[in-house]
XYZ file of C-alpha atoms in Angstrom:
677
model
C 172.694 58.050 48.514
C 173.760 61.613 48.744
C 174.050 62.917 52.306
C 171.116 64.479 54.049
C 172.655 67.866 53.875
C 172.914 67.950 49.913
C 170.196 70.175 48.363
C 167.017 68.513 47.010
C 167.710 65.068 48.853
C 164.219 65.101 50.742
C 162.442 68.147 49.497
C 160.248 68.439 46.725
C 158.084 70.852 44.744
C 154.663 71.920 45.727
C 152.629 74.306 43.343
C 150.539 76.968 44.986
C 148.001 79.289 43.188
C 147.602 82.735 44.684
C 143.895 83.928 44.559
C 144.690 87.848 44.206
C 141.434 89.574 45.343
C 142.603 92.813 43.270
C 143.358 90.868 40.356
C 141.409 88.427 37.921
C 144.043 85.915 37.145
C 145.631 83.668 39.675
C 149.326 83.462 39.899
C 151.252 79.988 40.269
C 154.136 79.734 42.697
C 156.273 76.709 43.017
C 157.851 76.252 46.291
C 160.652 73.913 47.263
C 159.594 72.034 50.440
C 160.076 68.985 52.738
C 157.559 66.803 54.507
C 158.482 67.972 57.781
C 157.650 71.852 57.022
C 154.748 72.773 58.902
C 151.685 74.635 57.220
C 152.673 78.195 58.763
C 156.047 77.874 57.224
C 154.736 76.972 53.638
C 152.502 80.280 53.953
C 155.432 82.215 55.288
C 157.602 80.997 52.256
C 154.966 81.679 49.683
C 154.234 85.390 50.951
C 158.504 85.908 50.691
C 158.200 84.712 47.254
C 155.126 86.822 46.307
C 156.943 89.936 47.265
C 153.558 92.036 47.665
C 152.889 94.082 50.697
C 149.633 93.500 51.757
C 147.361 92.408 54.774
C 147.565 88.413 54.545
C 145.880 87.851 57.933
C 142.874 86.297 56.168
C 144.506 83.986 53.857
C 144.764 80.340 54.133
C 145.526 77.089 52.212
C 142.893 75.131 50.466
C 143.373 71.823 49.085
C 141.242 71.512 45.970
C 141.344 67.608 45.221
C 140.658 67.064 48.822
C 138.099 69.527 49.268
C 139.777 70.934 52.657
C 141.132 73.730 54.400
C 144.568 73.440 55.842
C 143.985 75.368 58.953
C 146.036 73.584 61.424
C 149.109 75.865 60.828
C 151.337 73.618 63.138
C 150.610 70.649 61.608
C 153.288 69.426 58.990
C 152.496 68.586 55.192
C 153.511 65.016 56.208
C 150.776 64.764 58.979
C 148.245 66.496 56.497
C 149.062 64.078 53.648
C 150.292 66.710 51.141
C 152.546 65.237 48.488
C 153.980 66.705 45.213
C 150.967 66.008 43.293
C 148.757 68.437 45.571
C 147.511 71.688 44.458
C 147.037 74.148 46.765
C 145.194 77.608 46.686
C 146.161 80.482 48.922
C 142.853 82.388 49.351
C 140.863 84.423 51.689
C 138.481 82.803 54.075
C 136.185 85.458 54.179
C 134.213 86.063 51.066
C 130.922 87.414 49.735
C 127.943 85.736 49.986
C 124.459 86.629 48.952
C 121.589 85.614 51.569
C 117.902 85.650 50.809
C 116.312 86.095 54.130
C 112.672 84.791 55.329
C 111.162 88.205 54.574
C 112.703 87.719 50.722
C 115.395 90.447 51.032
C 118.690 89.663 49.784
C 121.584 90.673 51.950
C 125.082 90.615 50.698
C 128.014 90.240 53.120
C 131.239 88.605 53.917
C 131.075 85.345 55.663
C 133.735 82.790 56.720
C 134.071 80.099 54.007
C 136.501 78.069 56.240
C 134.192 77.883 59.477
C 132.075 75.085 59.787
C 128.436 76.420 58.890
C 127.214 76.213 62.449
C 129.488 79.050 63.278
C 129.274 80.838 60.003
C 125.508 81.190 60.593
C 126.404 82.404 64.280
C 128.358 85.155 62.866
C 126.014 86.193 60.195
C 123.315 86.570 62.887
C 125.205 88.809 65.062
C 125.854 91.088 61.952
C 121.968 90.850 61.507
C 120.716 91.243 64.971
C 119.151 87.804 65.358
C 119.627 86.320 68.762
C 119.460 82.520 68.996
C 121.351 81.887 65.651
C 121.011 77.754 66.824
C 117.537 77.895 65.179
C 118.497 78.938 61.972
C 120.598 77.166 58.879
C 121.534 77.983 55.457
C 119.447 76.111 52.616
C 120.223 75.654 48.735
C 117.382 76.588 46.798
C 115.657 73.565 45.188
C 116.069 72.869 41.676
C 112.160 73.117 41.199
C 112.491 76.832 42.319
C 115.380 77.773 40.493
C 113.697 76.190 37.036
C 110.572 78.145 37.918
C 112.977 81.600 38.389
C 114.583 81.005 35.231
C 110.952 80.322 33.604
C 110.019 83.497 35.061
C 113.004 85.561 33.812
C 112.564 84.391 30.294
C 109.205 85.434 30.170
C 110.106 88.946 31.407
C 111.661 90.920 28.720
C 113.271 93.494 30.970
C 115.932 92.341 33.291
C 114.776 92.265 37.297
C 116.922 94.177 39.389
C 116.962 92.688 42.826
C 117.173 95.130 45.392
C 120.060 94.036 47.656
C 120.881 95.459 51.017
C 124.799 95.502 50.916
C 126.635 94.865 54.009
C 130.096 94.081 52.735
C 131.954 97.241 54.140
C 131.955 95.609 57.601
C 133.332 91.992 57.152
C 133.303 90.018 60.009
C 136.743 89.437 61.166
C 137.780 85.744 61.778
C 138.281 86.685 65.709
C 134.492 88.196 65.954
C 133.427 87.234 69.548
C 129.783 87.853 70.668
C 129.532 90.684 73.251
C 129.767 89.320 76.984
C 126.437 88.224 78.268
C 124.743 88.417 74.799
C 121.912 86.424 75.533
C 122.015 87.718 79.603
C 118.591 88.625 81.213
C 120.562 91.576 82.293
C 120.417 93.502 78.957
C 118.921 96.727 79.525
C 117.909 98.958 76.451
C 118.166 102.435 76.376
C 115.235 103.925 74.775
C 115.372 106.761 72.565
C 113.303 109.625 74.074
C 111.594 110.814 71.044
C 110.428 107.617 69.263
C 110.837 105.062 72.042
C 112.817 102.708 69.962
C 115.309 100.516 71.454
C 116.822 99.893 67.786
C 119.821 102.089 68.476
C 120.677 100.176 71.639
C 120.203 96.927 69.786
C 122.986 98.203 67.609
C 125.287 98.778 70.955
C 124.438 95.227 72.052
C 125.895 93.752 68.751
C 128.659 96.400 68.597
C 130.407 94.621 65.674
C 127.365 94.946 63.542
C 127.505 96.916 60.318
C 123.697 97.449 60.613
C 122.725 100.878 60.658
C 119.375 101.912 62.368
C 117.734 102.321 58.787
C 119.126 98.674 57.731
C 117.779 97.484 61.263
C 114.235 98.636 60.393
C 114.557 97.146 56.922
C 115.033 93.860 58.547
C 112.502 94.330 61.719
C 109.596 95.771 59.732
C 107.214 94.141 57.053
C 107.302 95.690 53.520
C 104.706 96.157 51.340
C 102.844 92.807 50.371
C 104.044 91.368 46.825
C 101.502 91.286 44.095
C 99.423 88.198 43.193
C 101.443 87.846 40.003
C 104.470 87.651 41.878
C 102.931 85.003 44.349
C 101.753 83.113 41.468
C 105.301 82.848 39.887
C 106.845 81.220 43.107
C 107.289 77.742 43.449
C 104.634 76.110 45.607
C 104.915 72.433 46.631
C 101.873 70.219 45.718
C 102.722 66.986 47.075
C 104.395 65.580 50.345
C 107.251 64.750 47.846
C 107.494 67.954 46.686
C 108.041 69.319 50.234
C 110.410 66.675 50.939
C 112.509 68.113 48.237
C 112.680 71.501 49.818
C 114.766 69.868 52.587
C 117.027 68.229 50.404
C 119.279 71.451 50.283
C 120.063 72.061 54.107
C 123.845 72.539 54.230
C 125.887 70.175 56.860
C 126.623 72.086 59.970
C 129.824 70.701 60.689
C 131.420 71.415 57.644
C 132.522 74.702 55.856
C 130.729 76.397 52.816
C 133.852 75.891 50.689
C 133.824 72.165 51.403
C 130.186 71.893 50.375
C 130.879 73.613 46.814
C 129.527 77.049 47.648
C 131.367 79.661 45.445
C 132.051 83.439 46.322
C 128.859 85.604 45.526
C 126.702 82.314 45.527
C 123.001 82.820 46.918
C 121.622 80.732 49.733
C 118.530 81.038 51.724
C 118.931 81.543 55.405
C 115.747 80.096 57.211
C 114.649 79.103 60.708
C 115.420 75.205 60.335
C 114.302 74.144 64.032
C 110.762 75.280 64.998
C 111.536 76.029 68.575
C 111.827 79.630 69.030
C 113.204 79.927 72.506
C 112.739 83.046 74.387
C 111.050 85.278 72.131
C 111.365 88.695 73.451
C 109.716 91.725 71.965
C 112.283 94.039 73.779
C 115.287 92.635 71.943
C 113.805 90.514 69.204
C 112.584 92.881 66.719
C 114.370 91.565 63.868
C 113.998 87.716 64.858
C 110.165 88.076 65.432
C 109.774 89.931 62.073
C 111.896 87.226 60.219
C 109.982 84.125 61.844
C 106.621 85.904 60.997
C 107.664 86.367 57.311
C 108.927 82.621 57.134
C 105.377 81.738 58.644
C 103.622 83.902 56.072
C 105.219 82.501 53.103
C 104.715 79.103 54.664
C 100.749 79.867 54.672
C 100.740 81.378 51.304
C 102.726 79.097 49.348
C 100.872 76.274 51.184
C 103.657 74.671 52.578
C 101.881 74.019 55.626
C 98.138 73.197 55.445
C 95.291 75.237 57.108
C 91.487 75.590 56.653
C 89.630 78.324 55.005
C 88.637 79.523 58.694
C 92.108 79.784 59.468
C 93.313 80.983 56.323
C 91.120 84.223 56.737
C 92.376 84.800 60.222
C 96.061 84.676 58.757
C 94.540 87.188 56.062
C 93.310 89.285 58.464
C 96.351 89.517 60.573
C 98.677 90.258 57.559
C 96.466 92.944 56.746
C 96.685 94.656 59.835
C 100.310 94.172 60.102
C 100.782 95.503 56.466
C 98.488 98.547 57.643
C 100.545 99.274 60.788
C 103.763 98.748 58.935
C 103.135 101.500 56.423
C 101.618 104.105 58.547
C 104.417 106.351 59.655
C 103.155 106.794 63.222
C 104.101 103.098 64.065
C 107.569 102.925 62.575
C 108.849 102.202 66.130
C 109.316 99.692 68.639
C 106.892 99.219 71.559
C 107.056 100.933 74.486
C 108.262 99.568 77.679
C 104.587 99.278 79.503
C 103.193 97.852 75.857
C 106.223 95.326 75.515
C 105.316 94.459 79.321
C 101.882 93.629 78.303
C 102.895 91.524 75.539
C 105.046 89.569 77.241
C 102.507 88.787 79.903
C 100.184 87.736 77.595
C 102.415 85.902 75.352
C 105.033 84.826 77.611
C 104.055 81.101 77.001
C 104.742 80.747 73.249
C 107.896 78.764 73.877
C 106.124 76.629 76.414
C 103.851 75.473 73.865
C 107.063 74.160 71.925
C 108.406 72.617 75.349
C 111.025 75.327 74.752
C 112.678 76.055 78.286
C 112.088 75.370 82.033
C 108.856 76.553 83.236
C 108.074 76.939 87.042
C 107.736 73.802 88.612
C 105.356 74.797 91.413
C 102.736 72.478 89.912
C 104.886 69.504 89.718
C 104.647 68.747 92.834
C 100.883 68.358 93.207
C 100.082 64.814 94.560
C 96.560 64.560 93.390
C 96.733 65.013 89.655
C 93.666 66.713 88.278
C 91.268 64.965 86.105
C 88.632 65.881 83.536
C 85.249 64.089 83.456
C 82.170 65.015 81.038
C 80.138 63.707 78.426
C 81.384 63.616 75.200
C 80.366 61.926 71.819
C 82.682 59.361 70.174
C 82.997 59.233 66.650
C 84.779 56.188 64.983
C 85.062 56.165 61.365
C 84.195 53.029 59.704
C 85.000 51.808 56.335
C 82.221 51.545 53.823
C 79.553 52.531 56.250
C 78.326 55.565 58.115
C 80.370 56.921 61.095
C 79.253 55.631 64.623
C 78.612 58.791 66.619
C 77.438 57.865 70.054
C 77.561 60.062 73.669
C 79.517 58.585 76.486
C 80.829 59.377 79.899
C 84.516 60.115 79.529
C 87.077 60.664 82.216
C 90.785 61.913 81.597
C 93.550 61.064 84.292
C 97.013 60.916 83.954
C 98.023 60.770 80.352
C 95.013 57.996 79.713
C 91.486 58.747 78.883
C 88.458 56.025 79.530
C 84.916 56.271 78.561
C 81.730 54.521 80.139
C 78.333 54.097 79.053
C 77.159 56.537 81.611
C 78.128 58.578 84.673
C 76.792 55.543 86.887
C 78.926 52.908 85.548
C 82.185 55.004 85.741
C 83.163 53.270 89.120
C 83.445 50.067 87.103
C 85.374 48.842 84.112
C 85.698 51.159 81.189
C 84.382 50.047 77.873
C 87.792 51.147 76.553
C 91.028 52.827 78.082
C 93.138 54.647 75.791
C 96.715 55.749 76.451
C 97.355 58.932 74.757
C 101.357 58.902 75.317
C 102.930 59.313 71.909
C 99.354 60.032 69.890
C 98.939 62.346 67.373
C 96.312 65.168 68.454
C 94.979 67.287 65.411
C 92.264 69.815 65.709
C 88.993 69.300 64.051
C 87.154 72.660 64.470
C 84.769 75.118 62.432
C 83.606 77.962 65.022
C 81.124 79.062 62.626
C 79.445 75.907 62.512
C 79.900 75.141 66.024
C 81.863 72.169 65.458
C 84.624 71.478 68.364
C 86.393 68.004 67.512
C 89.533 66.581 68.699
C 91.085 63.959 66.416
C 93.157 61.322 67.803
C 95.408 58.951 66.176
C 96.747 56.502 68.749
C 99.746 53.975 68.084
C 98.681 50.521 67.879
C 100.870 47.262 66.894
C 99.803 47.613 63.117
C 99.828 51.468 62.760
C 97.605 54.204 63.831
C 93.770 53.679 65.660
C 91.955 56.891 64.635
C 88.924 58.288 66.769
C 87.337 61.860 67.263
C 85.921 63.324 70.466
C 83.395 65.821 69.745
C 82.829 68.595 72.420
C 79.781 70.772 73.251
C 81.351 74.397 73.226
C 84.865 76.160 73.251
C 85.407 75.873 77.052
C 84.874 72.483 77.028
C 87.066 71.803 73.771
C 90.026 73.855 74.979
C 90.298 71.962 78.388
C 90.213 68.499 76.658
C 92.305 69.522 73.730
C 95.208 70.982 76.235
C 94.828 67.827 78.137
C 95.147 65.698 74.991
C 98.338 67.800 73.571
C 100.030 67.341 77.251
C 99.271 63.825 77.308
C 100.823 62.792 73.974
C 103.922 64.509 75.370
C 103.726 62.271 78.172
C 102.529 65.110 80.540
C 99.771 65.295 82.918
C 97.235 68.316 83.807
C 99.205 69.100 86.865
C 102.184 70.464 84.591
C 102.481 73.982 84.665
C 101.918 74.340 80.861
C 98.186 73.184 81.197
C 96.683 76.441 82.020
C 98.770 78.383 79.432
C 98.083 76.014 76.682
C 94.043 76.281 77.669
C 94.433 79.909 77.548
C 96.100 79.686 74.072
C 93.508 77.572 72.461
C 90.833 79.883 73.591
C 92.331 82.884 72.291
C 92.966 81.254 68.932
C 89.215 79.943 68.982
C 88.231 84.009 69.883
C 90.104 85.072 66.749
C 88.173 82.538 64.606
C 84.856 83.608 66.126
C 83.850 86.704 64.287
C 80.403 87.939 63.263
C 79.453 90.572 60.843
C 78.359 93.879 62.307
C 77.043 96.003 59.793
C 78.782 99.356 61.181
C 82.162 97.911 61.521
C 82.946 96.731 57.632
C 82.563 99.459 55.351
C 82.035 98.827 51.472
C 85.246 96.606 50.433
C 85.447 98.578 47.531
C 86.308 101.974 49.303
C 88.994 99.930 51.397
C 92.636 100.128 49.787
C 93.086 96.252 49.940
C 94.326 93.784 47.359
C 93.007 90.544 48.954
C 94.712 88.208 46.624
C 97.972 89.254 48.454
C 96.993 87.905 51.658
C 95.602 84.179 50.757
C 97.025 81.592 48.984
C 96.369 80.900 44.886
C 93.782 78.251 45.990
C 91.378 80.780 47.655
C 91.964 83.453 44.821
C 90.485 80.953 42.338
C 87.896 80.015 44.580
C 86.398 83.490 45.204
C 86.052 86.720 43.706
C 88.085 89.718 44.699
C 85.177 91.579 46.402
C 84.117 88.421 48.161
C 87.483 87.737 49.672
C 87.978 91.640 50.669
C 84.656 91.416 52.718
C 85.626 88.133 54.485
C 89.028 89.271 55.366
C 87.524 92.772 56.737
C 85.018 90.567 58.762
C 87.888 88.625 60.469
C 89.870 91.832 60.935
C 87.595 93.115 63.422
C 88.727 90.495 65.852
C 92.300 91.586 65.536
C 92.001 95.473 64.741
C 93.086 96.727 68.379
C 96.324 94.494 68.422
C 99.712 96.343 68.320
C 102.244 95.529 65.722
C 104.246 93.095 67.726
C 101.561 91.237 69.144
C 99.771 90.994 65.763
C 103.092 89.157 64.520
C 103.479 87.071 67.791
C 99.498 86.060 67.246
C 100.083 85.015 63.711
C 103.250 82.818 64.766
C 101.270 81.626 67.694
C 98.207 80.635 65.013
C 101.096 79.165 62.766
C 102.086 77.102 65.761
C 98.610 75.776 66.184
C 98.411 73.927 62.721
C 98.559 70.147 62.970
C 101.584 70.274 60.431
C 103.335 72.952 61.860
C 106.943 72.172 62.338
C 107.245 69.052 60.349
C 109.916 68.455 57.850
C 109.605 66.020 55.449
C 112.034 63.211 53.537
C 111.313 60.529 51.314
C 112.880 57.287 52.996
C 112.549 53.504 52.624
C 112.153 51.482 55.864
C 114.024 48.547 56.266
C 111.926 45.438 55.353
C 109.528 47.698 53.323
C 109.098 47.492 49.668
C 107.609 50.852 48.907
C 108.705 54.697 49.756
C 107.240 56.578 52.736
C 107.605 59.940 53.796
C 109.195 60.530 57.394
C 108.103 63.677 59.210
C 110.669 65.233 61.364
C 109.201 67.258 64.310
C 110.619 69.158 67.417
C 109.719 66.184 69.756
C 108.982 63.044 67.355
C 109.218 61.399 64.053
C 106.065 60.621 62.126
C 105.984 57.634 59.453
C 103.553 58.889 56.638
C 101.821 57.351 53.891
C 103.398 58.893 50.732
C 100.205 58.322 48.569
C 97.416 59.299 51.078
C 99.428 61.906 53.645
C 98.001 59.699 56.666
C 100.311 59.138 59.404
C 101.099 55.443 59.994
C 103.371 55.311 63.149
C 104.591 57.932 65.587
C 107.820 57.735 67.788
C 108.679 60.329 70.434
C 112.140 61.730 71.005
C 111.438 61.368 74.811
C 111.298 57.515 74.262
C 114.446 57.091 72.211
C 117.327 55.360 73.663
C 120.158 55.887 70.938
C 120.360 56.723 67.327
C 123.153 56.168 64.841
C 124.240 55.798 61.296
C 125.863 52.908 59.184
C 127.864 55.391 56.827
C 128.832 52.619 54.297
C 125.004 51.607 53.365
C 123.795 55.459 54.377
C 121.157 54.052 56.841
C 119.814 55.572 60.091
C 119.064 53.169 62.939
C 117.230 54.476 66.188
C 116.208 52.336 69.051
C 113.314 53.298 71.619
C 112.028 52.119 74.773
C 110.264 48.719 74.796
C 112.622 46.940 72.233
C 111.129 49.170 69.458
C 113.986 49.812 66.948
C 113.595 51.278 63.309
C 116.150 51.856 60.633
C 115.590 53.554 57.040
C 117.544 54.963 54.279
C 117.009 58.465 52.983
C 116.155 59.000 49.452
C 115.224 62.815 48.926
C 118.768 63.861 50.670
C 121.816 62.753 52.161
C 121.244 60.590 55.508
C 123.178 63.316 57.433
C 120.559 65.689 56.866
C 117.835 63.398 59.221
C 120.534 62.748 61.396
C 121.374 66.304 62.101
C 117.650 67.314 62.587
C 117.347 64.974 65.030
C 120.454 65.741 67.076
C 119.597 69.199 66.528
C 116.280 69.174 68.339
C 117.597 67.016 71.049
C 120.344 69.869 71.352
C 117.828 72.550 71.529
C 115.911 70.950 74.046
C 118.746 71.207 76.395
C 118.753 75.076 76.221
C 117.765 76.833 79.714
C 117.246 80.249 80.338
C 119.371 79.725 83.761
C 122.751 79.377 81.598
C 122.068 80.985 78.302
C 124.845 83.114 77.965
C 127.166 80.784 75.573
C 126.083 77.844 73.508
C 127.741 74.487 73.899
C 129.050 73.981 70.269
C 130.954 70.820 71.292
C 127.563 69.385 72.210
C 125.842 70.298 69.255
C 128.728 68.509 66.924
C 128.629 65.584 68.992
C 124.599 65.197 68.675
C 124.402 65.852 64.872
C 128.060 64.968 63.569
C 127.090 61.417 63.434
C 130.732 60.262 64.712
C 130.892 57.530 67.028
């Protein structure tokens, strides 16, 4: 053996390609290295050999075969497992990426391809002035949507030039940190004395943001509604399986873009992934509120979430109102201080509806829990026969509802007592027909027990519906969110309850409106343009006095009231089952749904969950609940990590509180979503 001091005794050649940003071709360099040389030393040797003066601070080593970054510069080659057969690429960590926002605008900006997606999204949101980045993530467009787009491009003889907002001149440096107290309650906007807009101060809170005031407006305001032709060419999911495919493209939050095969200048969708919009504040969230509104609008128009005809007309009326206000130059500013306070007061409970945040606990200590008692009609669907509809005396106490033959017999044993904890509550309402029903799907051993309660009027319906919604979450009417829930239901019913007044609606032909732009294709095919316009204008009367921000918040609130709101679907195979099912993941529960009929079979609440884990060898998710209930399933429409991350992500978001909202516990997020022991 040659002595250790002899050249080449324990050294070997390492091939490194250099990705020069200003030159098209890569240059290859061979370095003479030893196993105990650290990564920082390799980079230093390489830069010395390149002999080119430039800023190399954003460069790092990427190991192509292993699909990983070598970012720990103090680690040795031996510790990283790098041997002579490794091919490394010396490339920039920040690269260009095109992002399609919920409002269908595309922005082009520099993003870290070496940070985990959770951190990259946080940096993107700082550039775009969107608070609460933990609610968003990056999504690869589904193959069906891409195929439809290619077909559309083929049909168009002239190439479509996409309108891209270029924010690439101000890259996010790797050391970018949020301004201190980014989410602090003490943020005080300075209003422009002329227009009253806090847009400029928004820029100062996010001082690193390259958004100019003009660009901020582009993201904070709704733009002209797309043409019916464009709407017809967009991908619309037809079945539950189609909806499940939309969720297959979520990127893994615990891995970097490069590790997931994303290349420079690729296009991804930036979307709200978790439907718990915490601390929505018109003072600071102009961009965020508009992007949530836009995501809701497209979900309605493309029928990603189902709604009734009556609801579709309300959504159309709100869209028409918002587009009218957005296009008029007078309202091209943010709300003034007093107006904001009114909106906040009226809609301060938006997040309460989604269990977002701690509400006042004043009512929690009431020893005598309120109860409801009234005559309601009970409807039980029966197979192959007419539904039985009978009036009974109902009593609602705690989280249970009991019914009796009449008031006198209410002191004895009830005919039946139903525990609503963990049940599904679905509105069955048609205001025009004076139908106020509550559909209850109550979990039983072999699935779901379905029954309907019929109320006499709006007030009775709002009280009982709110009680049912809270009981399904395991809360009683003593909870502080009961009154806001009743108020929210009543305000939604009020929007639905419009009557045609002759002087209010002018001739639809004289109104500058394309009704086909405000409703989904199903209603465009069902009604003539003139009929649609008249009906939208009728519904518009109830919302015509709203300000721009209030109308958007009302739209979001109405979207949240839909039975299917916030459900993300996956095709799964449960352990022991011979057929595929759909699993719906919501902010507070999992629902097993029949793939053929779309009917819910069983519901499991997160609040009853004891633990969940993944068997990575067979890619199976296993979850344990209270009372010795356990389920296990494999995911067929996406990687099982995707569902695991959804569950962990929602549990992480439920830990947020306004009391300590300055920083996010990123470590806890990865602990809950990563799937590691």
